[in-house]
Amino acid sequence: MHYTLHQLEIFRKIVELKSVTKAAEELFLTQPAVSIQLKKFQDQFQIPLFEVVGRRIYITEFGEEIATAAEKILEEVSAINYKAMSFQGALAGKLKIAIVSTAKYAMPYFLTGFLNRHKGVDLVMDVTNKSEVVRSLENNEVDFAMVSTIPKNLKINRIELMENKLHLVGGKQYKGTGKDVTIKEFEQLPLIYREQGSATRNAMERFIASQKISTYKKMELKSNEALKQAVIAGLGYSIMPLIGIKNELNNGDLQVIPVKKLPIITNWNLIWLSSKNLSNVAKELITYINENKTDIMNEHFNWFEKY
């Protein structure tokens, strides 16, 4: 057999995503190129690795076994590369971070300088919902997580990064007076919520309950980006974190609507398990963020102050 590491990586990705098209997108390859390598890989085995039914690809039991072996081989190759770089005096290794969806507008700014400085560090960042972030942290699947709500059932260490401000937001169709919206006016607004379990949803519901507001729930959406587009389109209003709507505020697609007792202010935190045996890469990241977080916030997030 003469399969290549490239073919192993392609097959592993196809098994993970159950799609040649999605694998091609993630690997930054064309779909025909991925299909050709998949065929060359399959040709080296007499037993089918996969089946195509309709337009869907199904991995056989044998294919799953090969994918598991491929995963181990590729991890060992990465370990060899990291060890070689370490012996040359470079910081090298894999950094795994899980972040809630809204944090994708902030976390990259805290990583760019670090990754540019340490070319031997590979980043794996999972952008998902709060419950999955906490689960991956609890199961020791990641080094760090970025959250605005600290999980109560875990013993963690943290670095407080920056404020998370949540305002009532509407599209350009809203014609306000500039004065605070009254409770009665608030109750007339069709509200768009994030999904159950979202930290943004929880903060919004706590505020509404604390003000004893009877709300008109228009719809529920599963991502901050989808919610933002719905508000821009005029489908309703929502209490949203400022961090993801800077451009839309600047160009007038969205506007902050003044409400008494708003904004809700929480904090973004980089957290990790207290019991975590941190790698050298993880330790260096902690040092880097502690030393540079003020400059990063001043450079990229000082626009928060006018809200």
PDB file of C-alpha atoms in Angstrom:
ATOM      1  CA  MET A   1       0.000   0.000   0.000  1.00  0.00           C
ATOM      2  CA  HIS A   2       1.197   3.495  -0.804  1.00  0.00           C
ATOM      3  CA  TYR A   3      -1.346   5.854   0.728  1.00  0.00           C
ATOM      4  CA  THR A   4      -0.122   9.306   1.661  1.00  0.00           C
ATOM      5  CA  LEU A   5      -0.597  11.471   4.731  1.00  0.00           C
ATOM      6  CA  HIS A   6      -2.598  13.794   2.516  1.00  0.00           C
ATOM      7  CA  GLN A   7      -5.015  10.987   1.676  1.00  0.00           C
ATOM      8  CA  LEU A   8      -5.322  10.029   5.348  1.00  0.00           C
ATOM      9  CA  GLU A   9      -6.171  13.626   6.237  1.00  0.00           C
ATOM     10  CA  ILE A  10      -8.775  13.848   3.466  1.00  0.00           C
ATOM     11  CA  PHE A  11     -10.403  10.556   4.463  1.00  0.00           C
ATOM     12  CA  ARG A  12     -10.452  11.501   8.144  1.00  0.00           C
ATOM     13  CA  LYS A  13     -12.163  14.792   7.319  1.00  0.00           C
ATOM     14  CA  ILE A  14     -14.753  13.087   5.094  1.00  0.00           C
ATOM     15  CA  VAL A  15     -15.579  10.631   7.880  1.00  0.00           C
ATOM     16  CA  GLU A  16     -15.872  13.483  10.377  1.00  0.00           C
ATOM     17  CA  LEU A  17     -18.180  15.596   8.200  1.00  0.00           C
ATOM     18  CA  LYS A  18     -19.945  12.801   6.286  1.00  0.00           C
ATOM     19  CA  SER A  19     -19.576  14.916   3.145  1.00  0.00           C
ATOM     20  CA  VAL A  20     -17.018  15.267   0.364  1.00  0.00           C
ATOM     21  CA  THR A  21     -18.163  18.832  -0.315  1.00  0.00           C
ATOM     22  CA  LYS A  22     -17.816  19.958   3.308  1.00  0.00           C
ATOM     23  CA  ALA A  23     -14.456  18.218   3.615  1.00  0.00           C
ATOM     24  CA  ALA A  24     -13.215  20.056   0.524  1.00  0.00           C
ATOM     25  CA  GLU A  25     -14.352  23.381   1.986  1.00  0.00           C
ATOM     26  CA  GLU A  26     -12.621  22.800   5.333  1.00  0.00           C
ATOM     27  CA  LEU A  27      -9.408  21.633   3.657  1.00  0.00           C
ATOM     28  CA  PHE A  28      -9.481  24.506   1.132  1.00  0.00           C
ATOM     29  CA  LEU A  29      -9.466  22.075  -1.778  1.00  0.00           C
ATOM     30  CA  THR A  30     -11.749  21.656  -4.779  1.00  0.00           C
ATOM     31  CA  GLN A  31     -14.370  18.935  -4.617  1.00  0.00           C
ATOM     32  CA  PRO A  32     -12.901  17.094  -7.671  1.00  0.00           C
ATOM     33  CA  ALA A  33      -9.465  17.070  -6.026  1.00  0.00           C
ATOM     34  CA  VAL A  34     -10.899  15.525  -2.859  1.00  0.00           C
ATOM     35  CA  SER A  35     -12.900  12.969  -4.863  1.00  0.00           C
ATOM     36  CA  ILE A  36      -9.798  11.915  -6.817  1.00  0.00           C
ATOM     37  CA  GLN A  37      -7.764  11.393  -3.631  1.00  0.00           C
ATOM     38  CA  LEU A  38     -10.643   9.493  -2.020  1.00  0.00           C
ATOM     39  CA  LYS A  39     -10.795   7.135  -5.023  1.00  0.00           C
ATOM     40  CA  LYS A  40      -7.005   6.605  -4.953  1.00  0.00           C
ATOM     41  CA  PHE A  41      -7.224   5.819  -1.237  1.00  0.00           C
ATOM     42  CA  GLN A  42     -10.125   3.378  -1.731  1.00  0.00           C
ATOM     43  CA  ASP A  43      -8.289   1.626  -4.571  1.00  0.00           C
ATOM     44  CA  GLN A  44      -5.687   0.417  -2.088  1.00  0.00           C
ATOM     45  CA  PHE A  45      -8.247  -1.645  -0.164  1.00  0.00           C
ATOM     46  CA  GLN A  46     -10.315  -4.598  -1.348  1.00  0.00           C
ATOM     47  CA  ILE A  47     -13.033  -3.855   1.222  1.00  0.00           C
ATOM     48  CA  PRO A  48     -15.263  -0.765   0.717  1.00  0.00           C
ATOM     49  CA  LEU A  49     -14.519   2.188   2.948  1.00  0.00           C
ATOM     50  CA  PHE A  50     -17.785   3.912   2.106  1.00  0.00           C
ATOM     51  CA  GLU A  51     -21.037   3.645   0.198  1.00  0.00           C
ATOM     52  CA  VAL A  52     -22.875   6.308  -1.769  1.00  0.00           C
ATOM     53  CA  VAL A  53     -26.660   6.130  -1.563  1.00  0.00           C
ATOM     54  CA  GLY A  54     -28.406   8.844  -3.524  1.00  0.00           C
ATOM     55  CA  ARG A  55     -26.196  11.848  -2.932  1.00  0.00           C
ATOM     56  CA  ARG A  56     -25.123  10.872   0.580  1.00  0.00           C
ATOM     57  CA  ILE A  57     -21.927   9.127   1.598  1.00  0.00           C
ATOM     58  CA  TYR A  58     -22.053   6.433   4.280  1.00  0.00           C
ATOM     59  CA  ILE A  59     -18.899   5.150   5.947  1.00  0.00           C
ATOM     60  CA  THR A  60     -18.694   1.383   6.356  1.00  0.00           C
ATOM     61  CA  GLU A  61     -17.605  -0.332   9.566  1.00  0.00           C
ATOM     62  CA  PHE A  62     -14.249  -1.023   7.936  1.00  0.00           C
ATOM     63  CA  GLY A  63     -14.021   2.648   6.913  1.00  0.00           C
ATOM     64  CA  GLU A  64     -14.622   3.732  10.506  1.00  0.00           C
ATOM     65  CA  GLU A  65     -11.770   1.475  11.652  1.00  0.00           C
ATOM     66  CA  ILE A  66      -9.443   2.946   9.028  1.00  0.00           C
ATOM     67  CA  ALA A  67     -10.479   6.482  10.036  1.00  0.00           C
ATOM     68  CA  THR A  68      -9.586   5.718  13.674  1.00  0.00           C
ATOM     69  CA  ALA A  69      -6.190   4.426  12.597  1.00  0.00           C
ATOM     70  CA  ALA A  70      -5.677   7.481  10.373  1.00  0.00           C
ATOM     71  CA  GLU A  71      -6.441   9.749  13.324  1.00  0.00           C
ATOM     72  CA  LYS A  72      -3.727   8.073  15.404  1.00  0.00           C
ATOM     73  CA  ILE A  73      -1.182   8.227  12.577  1.00  0.00           C
ATOM     74  CA  LEU A  74      -1.806  11.928  11.920  1.00  0.00           C
ATOM     75  CA  GLU A  75      -1.575  12.728  15.646  1.00  0.00           C
ATOM     76  CA  GLU A  76       1.794  10.967  15.821  1.00  0.00           C
ATOM     77  CA  VAL A  77       3.037  12.871  12.773  1.00  0.00           C
ATOM     78  CA  SER A  78       1.987  16.144  14.409  1.00  0.00           C
ATOM     79  CA  ALA A  79       3.765  15.128  17.617  1.00  0.00           C
ATOM     80  CA  ILE A  80       6.965  14.460  15.650  1.00  0.00           C
ATOM     81  CA  ASN A  81       6.750  17.883  14.010  1.00  0.00           C
ATOM     82  CA  TYR A  82       6.127  19.615  17.345  1.00  0.00           C
ATOM     83  CA  LYS A  83       9.047  17.783  18.982  1.00  0.00           C
ATOM     84  CA  ALA A  84      11.375  18.749  16.144  1.00  0.00           C
ATOM     85  CA  MET A  85      10.426  22.415  16.487  1.00  0.00           C
ATOM     86  CA  SER A  86      10.776  22.272  20.279  1.00  0.00           C
ATOM     87  CA  PHE A  87      14.314  20.922  19.959  1.00  0.00           C
ATOM     88  CA  GLN A  88      15.054  23.873  17.691  1.00  0.00           C
ATOM     89  CA  GLY A  89      13.946  26.223  20.487  1.00  0.00           C
ATOM     90  CA  ALA A  90      10.507  27.127  19.118  1.00  0.00           C
ATOM     91  CA  LEU A  91       7.263  26.963  21.049  1.00  0.00           C
ATOM     92  CA  ALA A  92       5.218  24.289  19.296  1.00  0.00           C
ATOM     93  CA  GLY A  93       2.056  22.316  19.910  1.00  0.00           C
ATOM     94  CA  LYS A  94      -1.691  22.337  19.556  1.00  0.00           C
ATOM     95  CA  LEU A  95      -3.970  24.822  21.296  1.00  0.00           C
ATOM     96  CA  LYS A  96      -7.617  23.822  21.710  1.00  0.00           C
ATOM     97  CA  ILE A  97     -10.224  26.432  22.604  1.00  0.00           C
ATOM     98  CA  ALA A  98     -14.014  26.225  22.768  1.00  0.00           C
ATOM     99  CA  ILE A  99     -15.985  29.465  22.595  1.00  0.00           C
ATOM    100  CA  VAL A 100     -19.635  30.448  22.614  1.00  0.00           C
ATOM    101  CA  SER A 101     -20.862  31.793  19.281  1.00  0.00           C
ATOM    102  CA  THR A 102     -20.844  35.480  20.232  1.00  0.00           C
ATOM    103  CA  ALA A 103     -17.238  35.218  21.434  1.00  0.00           C
ATOM    104  CA  LYS A 104     -16.069  34.700  17.856  1.00  0.00           C
ATOM    105  CA  TYR A 105     -16.171  38.488  17.502  1.00  0.00           C
ATOM    106  CA  ALA A 106     -13.581  38.884  20.281  1.00  0.00           C
ATOM    107  CA  MET A 107     -11.396  35.814  20.835  1.00  0.00           C
ATOM    108  CA  PRO A 108      -9.410  36.097  17.558  1.00  0.00           C
ATOM    109  CA  TYR A 109      -8.053  39.496  18.662  1.00  0.00           C
ATOM    110  CA  PHE A 110      -6.587  37.908  21.793  1.00  0.00           C
ATOM    111  CA  LEU A 111      -4.893  35.187  19.732  1.00  0.00           C
ATOM    112  CA  THR A 112      -3.514  36.941  16.642  1.00  0.00           C
ATOM    113  CA  GLY A 113      -0.353  38.363  18.183  1.00  0.00           C
ATOM    114  CA  PHE A 114       0.390  35.122  20.035  1.00  0.00           C
ATOM    115  CA  LEU A 115       0.009  32.937  16.937  1.00  0.00           C
ATOM    116  CA  ASN A 116       2.043  35.347  14.806  1.00  0.00           C
ATOM    117  CA  ARG A 117       4.815  35.209  17.378  1.00  0.00           C
ATOM    118  CA  HIS A 118       4.759  31.392  17.662  1.00  0.00           C
ATOM    119  CA  LYS A 119       4.470  29.875  14.190  1.00  0.00           C
ATOM    120  CA  GLY A 120       4.732  26.342  15.577  1.00  0.00           C
ATOM    121  CA  VAL A 121       1.434  26.595  17.459  1.00  0.00           C
ATOM    122  CA  ASP A 122      -1.633  25.158  15.717  1.00  0.00           C
ATOM    123  CA  LEU A 123      -5.048  26.408  16.809  1.00  0.00           C
ATOM    124  CA  VAL A 124      -8.231  24.341  16.948  1.00  0.00           C
ATOM    125  CA  MET A 125     -11.143  26.594  17.910  1.00  0.00           C
ATOM    126  CA  ASP A 126     -14.656  25.219  18.247  1.00  0.00           C
ATOM    127  CA  VAL A 127     -17.444  27.802  18.013  1.00  0.00           C
ATOM    128  CA  THR A 128     -20.601  26.342  19.537  1.00  0.00           C
ATOM    129  CA  ASN A 129     -23.325  26.902  22.130  1.00  0.00           C
ATOM    130  CA  LYS A 130     -22.786  27.388  25.850  1.00  0.00           C
ATOM    131  CA  SER A 131     -23.740  23.860  26.925  1.00  0.00           C
ATOM    132  CA  GLU A 132     -21.306  22.287  24.419  1.00  0.00           C
ATOM    133  CA  VAL A 133     -18.527  24.651  25.506  1.00  0.00           C
ATOM    134  CA  VAL A 134     -18.990  23.671  29.153  1.00  0.00           C
ATOM    135  CA  ARG A 135     -19.216  19.973  28.243  1.00  0.00           C
ATOM    136  CA  SER A 136     -15.956  20.046  26.259  1.00  0.00           C
ATOM    137  CA  LEU A 137     -14.214  21.854  29.110  1.00  0.00           C
ATOM    138  CA  GLU A 138     -15.591  19.435  31.698  1.00  0.00           C
ATOM    139  CA  ASN A 139     -14.464  16.439  29.612  1.00  0.00           C
ATOM    140  CA  ASN A 140     -10.956  17.881  29.279  1.00  0.00           C
ATOM    141  CA  GLU A 141     -11.300  18.053  25.487  1.00  0.00           C
ATOM    142  CA  VAL A 142     -10.001  21.630  25.288  1.00  0.00           C
ATOM    143  CA  ASP A 143      -7.378  23.760  26.991  1.00  0.00           C
ATOM    144  CA  PHE A 144      -9.530  26.877  27.375  1.00  0.00           C
ATOM    145  CA  ALA A 145     -13.032  28.215  26.924  1.00  0.00           C
ATOM    146  CA  MET A 146     -14.297  31.761  26.421  1.00  0.00           C
ATOM    147  CA  VAL A 147     -17.618  32.433  28.139  1.00  0.00           C
ATOM    148  CA  SER A 148     -19.566  35.315  29.639  1.00  0.00           C
ATOM    149  CA  THR A 149     -21.150  33.138  32.345  1.00  0.00           C
ATOM    150  CA  ILE A 150     -18.909  31.122  34.660  1.00  0.00           C
ATOM    151  CA  PRO A 151     -20.103  27.493  35.026  1.00  0.00           C
ATOM    152  CA  LYS A 152     -20.989  26.959  38.673  1.00  0.00           C
ATOM    153  CA  ASN A 153     -20.319  23.227  38.825  1.00  0.00           C
ATOM    154  CA  LEU A 154     -16.672  23.392  37.743  1.00  0.00           C
ATOM    155  CA  LYS A 155     -13.561  24.470  39.600  1.00  0.00           C
ATOM    156  CA  ILE A 156     -11.909  26.824  37.171  1.00  0.00           C
ATOM    157  CA  ASN A 157      -9.230  29.474  36.871  1.00  0.00           C
ATOM    158  CA  ARG A 158      -9.916  32.496  34.719  1.00  0.00           C
ATOM    159  CA  ILE A 159      -8.663  35.672  33.140  1.00  0.00           C
ATOM    160  CA  GLU A 160     -11.252  38.434  32.978  1.00  0.00           C
ATOM    161  CA  LEU A 161     -10.935  39.868  29.490  1.00  0.00           C
ATOM    162  CA  MET A 162     -13.482  42.613  28.824  1.00  0.00           C
ATOM    163  CA  GLU A 163     -17.016  43.805  29.438  1.00  0.00           C
ATOM    164  CA  ASN A 164     -19.937  42.203  27.639  1.00  0.00           C
ATOM    165  CA  LYS A 165     -22.654  44.858  27.161  1.00  0.00           C
ATOM    166  CA  LEU A 166     -26.153  43.856  26.104  1.00  0.00           C
ATOM    167  CA  HIS A 167     -28.610  46.490  24.825  1.00  0.00           C
ATOM    168  CA  LEU A 168     -32.072  46.459  23.309  1.00  0.00           C
ATOM    169  CA  VAL A 169     -31.431  46.689  19.566  1.00  0.00           C
ATOM    170  CA  GLY A 170     -33.691  47.440  16.605  1.00  0.00           C
ATOM    171  CA  GLY A 171     -33.344  48.003  12.887  1.00  0.00           C
ATOM    172  CA  LYS A 172     -33.403  51.300  11.000  1.00  0.00           C
ATOM    173  CA  GLN A 173     -37.213  51.134  10.830  1.00  0.00           C
ATOM    174  CA  TYR A 174     -37.493  51.984  14.545  1.00  0.00           C
ATOM    175  CA  LYS A 175     -38.382  55.647  15.048  1.00  0.00           C
ATOM    176  CA  GLY A 176     -37.598  56.563  18.625  1.00  0.00           C
ATOM    177  CA  THR A 177     -37.692  59.813  20.532  1.00  0.00           C
ATOM    178  CA  GLY A 178     -34.284  59.381  22.115  1.00  0.00           C
ATOM    179  CA  LYS A 179     -35.940  58.927  25.499  1.00  0.00           C
ATOM    180  CA  ASP A 180     -35.984  55.665  27.446  1.00  0.00           C
ATOM    181  CA  VAL A 181     -38.558  53.188  26.206  1.00  0.00           C
ATOM    182  CA  THR A 182     -41.320  52.719  28.800  1.00  0.00           C
ATOM    183  CA  ILE A 183     -42.426  49.322  30.061  1.00  0.00           C
ATOM    184  CA  LYS A 184     -45.678  49.692  28.118  1.00  0.00           C
ATOM    185  CA  GLU A 185     -43.784  50.470  24.899  1.00  0.00           C
ATOM    186  CA  PHE A 186     -41.381  47.576  25.519  1.00  0.00           C
ATOM    187  CA  GLU A 187     -44.307  45.176  25.851  1.00  0.00           C
ATOM    188  CA  GLN A 188     -45.523  46.107  22.376  1.00  0.00           C
ATOM    189  CA  LEU A 189     -42.249  45.174  20.696  1.00  0.00           C
ATOM    190  CA  PRO A 190     -42.042  41.793  18.911  1.00  0.00           C
ATOM    191  CA  LEU A 191     -39.002  40.165  20.508  1.00  0.00           C
ATOM    192  CA  ILE A 192     -36.556  37.725  18.951  1.00  0.00           C
ATOM    193  CA  TYR A 193     -34.819  35.325  21.349  1.00  0.00           C
ATOM    194  CA  ARG A 194     -31.734  33.160  21.167  1.00  0.00           C
ATOM    195  CA  GLU A 195     -32.199  29.435  21.782  1.00  0.00           C
ATOM    196  CA  GLN A 196     -32.696  27.910  25.247  1.00  0.00           C
ATOM    197  CA  GLY A 197     -29.403  27.577  27.122  1.00  0.00           C
ATOM    198  CA  SER A 198     -27.760  30.535  25.392  1.00  0.00           C
ATOM    199  CA  ALA A 199     -26.093  32.971  27.804  1.00  0.00           C
ATOM    200  CA  THR A 200     -27.617  35.856  25.825  1.00  0.00           C
ATOM    201  CA  ARG A 201     -31.077  34.259  26.144  1.00  0.00           C
ATOM    202  CA  ASN A 202     -30.594  33.773  29.897  1.00  0.00           C
ATOM    203  CA  ALA A 203     -29.521  37.398  30.418  1.00  0.00           C
ATOM    204  CA  MET A 204     -32.487  38.662  28.372  1.00  0.00           C
ATOM    205  CA  GLU A 205     -34.967  36.545  30.312  1.00  0.00           C
ATOM    206  CA  ARG A 206     -33.534  37.620  33.676  1.00  0.00           C
ATOM    207  CA  PHE A 207     -33.880  41.276  32.719  1.00  0.00           C
ATOM    208  CA  ILE A 208     -37.473  40.852  31.499  1.00  0.00           C
ATOM    209  CA  ALA A 209     -38.422  38.944  34.670  1.00  0.00           C
ATOM    210  CA  SER A 210     -36.755  41.513  36.946  1.00  0.00           C
ATOM    211  CA  GLN A 211     -38.712  44.347  35.297  1.00  0.00           C
ATOM    212  CA  LYS A 212     -41.963  42.297  35.324  1.00  0.00           C
ATOM    213  CA  ILE A 213     -42.419  42.865  31.613  1.00  0.00           C
ATOM    214  CA  SER A 214     -45.079  40.930  29.713  1.00  0.00           C
ATOM    215  CA  THR A 215     -43.401  40.222  26.385  1.00  0.00           C
ATOM    216  CA  TYR A 216     -44.455  39.398  22.854  1.00  0.00           C
ATOM    217  CA  LYS A 217     -42.193  36.549  21.729  1.00  0.00           C
ATOM    218  CA  LYS A 218     -41.960  36.717  17.942  1.00  0.00           C
ATOM    219  CA  MET A 219     -39.413  33.983  17.223  1.00  0.00           C
ATOM    220  CA  GLU A 220     -36.382  32.031  18.435  1.00  0.00           C
ATOM    221  CA  LEU A 221     -33.102  31.686  16.521  1.00  0.00           C
ATOM    222  CA  LYS A 222     -30.042  29.533  17.134  1.00  0.00           C
ATOM    223  CA  SER A 223     -27.201  31.905  16.327  1.00  0.00           C
ATOM    224  CA  ASN A 224     -26.286  35.497  17.019  1.00  0.00           C
ATOM    225  CA  GLU A 225     -25.701  36.069  13.298  1.00  0.00           C
ATOM    226  CA  ALA A 226     -29.191  34.826  12.380  1.00  0.00           C
ATOM    227  CA  LEU A 227     -30.708  36.959  15.124  1.00  0.00           C
ATOM    228  CA  LYS A 228     -28.814  40.015  13.900  1.00  0.00           C
ATOM    229  CA  GLN A 229     -30.022  39.571  10.324  1.00  0.00           C
ATOM    230  CA  ALA A 230     -33.611  39.126  11.515  1.00  0.00           C
ATOM    231  CA  VAL A 231     -33.464  42.400  13.445  1.00  0.00           C
ATOM    232  CA  ILE A 232     -31.904  44.205  10.465  1.00  0.00           C
ATOM    233  CA  ALA A 233     -34.721  42.883   8.273  1.00  0.00           C
ATOM    234  CA  GLY A 234     -37.289  44.375  10.636  1.00  0.00           C
ATOM    235  CA  LEU A 235     -38.694  41.101  11.972  1.00  0.00           C
ATOM    236  CA  GLY A 236     -38.397  42.229  15.575  1.00  0.00           C
ATOM    237  CA  TYR A 237     -36.166  43.475  18.381  1.00  0.00           C
ATOM    238  CA  SER A 238     -33.749  41.789  20.722  1.00  0.00           C
ATOM    239  CA  ILE A 239     -31.428  42.331  23.651  1.00  0.00           C
ATOM    240  CA  MET A 240     -28.055  41.661  22.064  1.00  0.00           C
ATOM    241  CA  PRO A 241     -24.364  41.891  22.957  1.00  0.00           C
ATOM    242  CA  LEU A 242     -22.686  44.898  21.329  1.00  0.00           C
ATOM    243  CA  ILE A 243     -19.598  42.896  20.468  1.00  0.00           C
ATOM    244  CA  GLY A 244     -21.099  41.390  17.323  1.00  0.00           C
ATOM    245  CA  ILE A 245     -22.841  44.438  15.855  1.00  0.00           C
ATOM    246  CA  LYS A 246     -20.174  47.139  15.559  1.00  0.00           C
ATOM    247  CA  ASN A 247     -20.356  47.489  11.762  1.00  0.00           C
ATOM    248  CA  GLU A 248     -24.156  47.430  11.704  1.00  0.00           C
ATOM    249  CA  LEU A 249     -24.308  50.190  14.329  1.00  0.00           C
ATOM    250  CA  ASN A 250     -21.807  52.289  12.387  1.00  0.00           C
ATOM    251  CA  ASN A 251     -23.658  51.990   9.066  1.00  0.00           C
ATOM    252  CA  GLY A 252     -27.100  52.493  10.597  1.00  0.00           C
ATOM    253  CA  ASP A 253     -28.547  49.050   9.904  1.00  0.00           C
ATOM    254  CA  LEU A 254     -29.003  48.619  13.658  1.00  0.00           C
ATOM    255  CA  GLN A 255     -29.553  51.054  16.495  1.00  0.00           C
ATOM    256  CA  VAL A 256     -29.387  50.875  20.266  1.00  0.00           C
ATOM    257  CA  ILE A 257     -32.765  51.661  21.828  1.00  0.00           C
ATOM    258  CA  PRO A 258     -32.473  53.289  25.277  1.00  0.00           C
ATOM    259  CA  VAL A 259     -34.177  51.374  28.075  1.00  0.00           C
ATOM    260  CA  LYS A 260     -33.975  52.036  31.797  1.00  0.00           C
ATOM    261  CA  LYS A 261     -31.807  49.422  33.576  1.00  0.00           C
ATOM    262  CA  LEU A 262     -29.976  48.585  30.341  1.00  0.00           C
ATOM    263  CA  PRO A 263     -27.309  47.742  29.330  1.00  0.00           C
ATOM    264  CA  ILE A 264     -26.847  44.422  31.063  1.00  0.00           C
ATOM    265  CA  ILE A 265     -23.139  44.203  31.815  1.00  0.00           C
ATOM    266  CA  THR A 266     -21.342  40.896  32.282  1.00  0.00           C
ATOM    267  CA  ASN A 267     -17.727  39.982  31.553  1.00  0.00           C
ATOM    268  CA  TRP A 268     -16.007  37.834  28.980  1.00  0.00           C
ATOM    269  CA  ASN A 269     -13.640  35.359  30.608  1.00  0.00           C
ATOM    270  CA  LEU A 270     -10.996  32.952  29.405  1.00  0.00           C
ATOM    271  CA  ILE A 271     -11.393  29.939  31.678  1.00  0.00           C
ATOM    272  CA  TRP A 272      -9.699  26.580  32.227  1.00  0.00           C
ATOM    273  CA  LEU A 273     -10.033  23.731  34.690  1.00  0.00           C
ATOM    274  CA  SER A 274      -8.108  24.273  37.915  1.00  0.00           C
ATOM    275  CA  SER A 275      -6.981  20.639  37.729  1.00  0.00           C
ATOM    276  CA  LYS A 276      -5.799  20.979  34.102  1.00  0.00           C
ATOM    277  CA  ASN A 277      -2.211  19.922  33.430  1.00  0.00           C
ATOM    278  CA  LEU A 278      -1.423  22.824  31.134  1.00  0.00           C
ATOM    279  CA  SER A 279       0.951  22.379  28.208  1.00  0.00           C
ATOM    280  CA  ASN A 280       3.796  24.826  27.609  1.00  0.00           C
ATOM    281  CA  VAL A 281       1.731  26.358  24.809  1.00  0.00           C
ATOM    282  CA  ALA A 282      -1.233  26.917  27.139  1.00  0.00           C
ATOM    283  CA  LYS A 283       0.983  28.442  29.834  1.00  0.00           C
ATOM    284  CA  GLU A 284       2.545  30.810  27.314  1.00  0.00           C
ATOM    285  CA  LEU A 285      -0.883  31.912  26.115  1.00  0.00           C
ATOM    286  CA  ILE A 286      -1.917  32.767  29.679  1.00  0.00           C
ATOM    287  CA  THR A 287       1.234  34.857  30.078  1.00  0.00           C
ATOM    288  CA  TYR A 288       0.689  36.570  26.728  1.00  0.00           C
ATOM    289  CA  ILE A 289      -2.933  37.508  27.445  1.00  0.00           C
ATOM    290  CA  ASN A 290      -2.166  38.769  30.940  1.00  0.00           C
ATOM    291  CA  GLU A 291       0.591  40.990  29.544  1.00  0.00           C
ATOM    292  CA  ASN A 292      -1.296  42.248  26.470  1.00  0.00           C
ATOM    293  CA  LYS A 293      -5.033  42.206  27.167  1.00  0.00           C
ATOM    294  CA  THR A 294      -5.245  45.904  28.089  1.00  0.00           C
ATOM    295  CA  ASP A 295      -3.544  46.969  24.864  1.00  0.00           C
ATOM    296  CA  ILE A 296      -5.728  44.601  22.825  1.00  0.00           C
ATOM    297  CA  MET A 297      -8.914  45.972  24.383  1.00  0.00           C
ATOM    298  CA  ASN A 298      -7.833  49.584  23.913  1.00  0.00           C
ATOM    299  CA  GLU A 299      -6.991  48.971  20.272  1.00  0.00           C
ATOM    300  CA  HIS A 300     -10.043  46.960  19.243  1.00  0.00           C
ATOM    301  CA  PHE A 301     -12.851  47.519  21.738  1.00  0.00           C
ATOM    302  CA  ASN A 302     -12.648  51.098  23.003  1.00  0.00           C
ATOM    303  CA  TRP A 303     -15.736  51.898  20.868  1.00  0.00           C
ATOM    304  CA  PHE A 304     -17.808  50.222  23.612  1.00  0.00           C
ATOM    305  CA  GLU A 305     -17.416  53.369  25.716  1.00  0.00           C
ATOM    306  CA  LYS A 306     -19.962  55.443  23.750  1.00  0.00           C
ATOM    307  CA  TYR A 307     -22.648  52.912  24.607  1.00  0.00           C
TER     308      TYR A 307
END
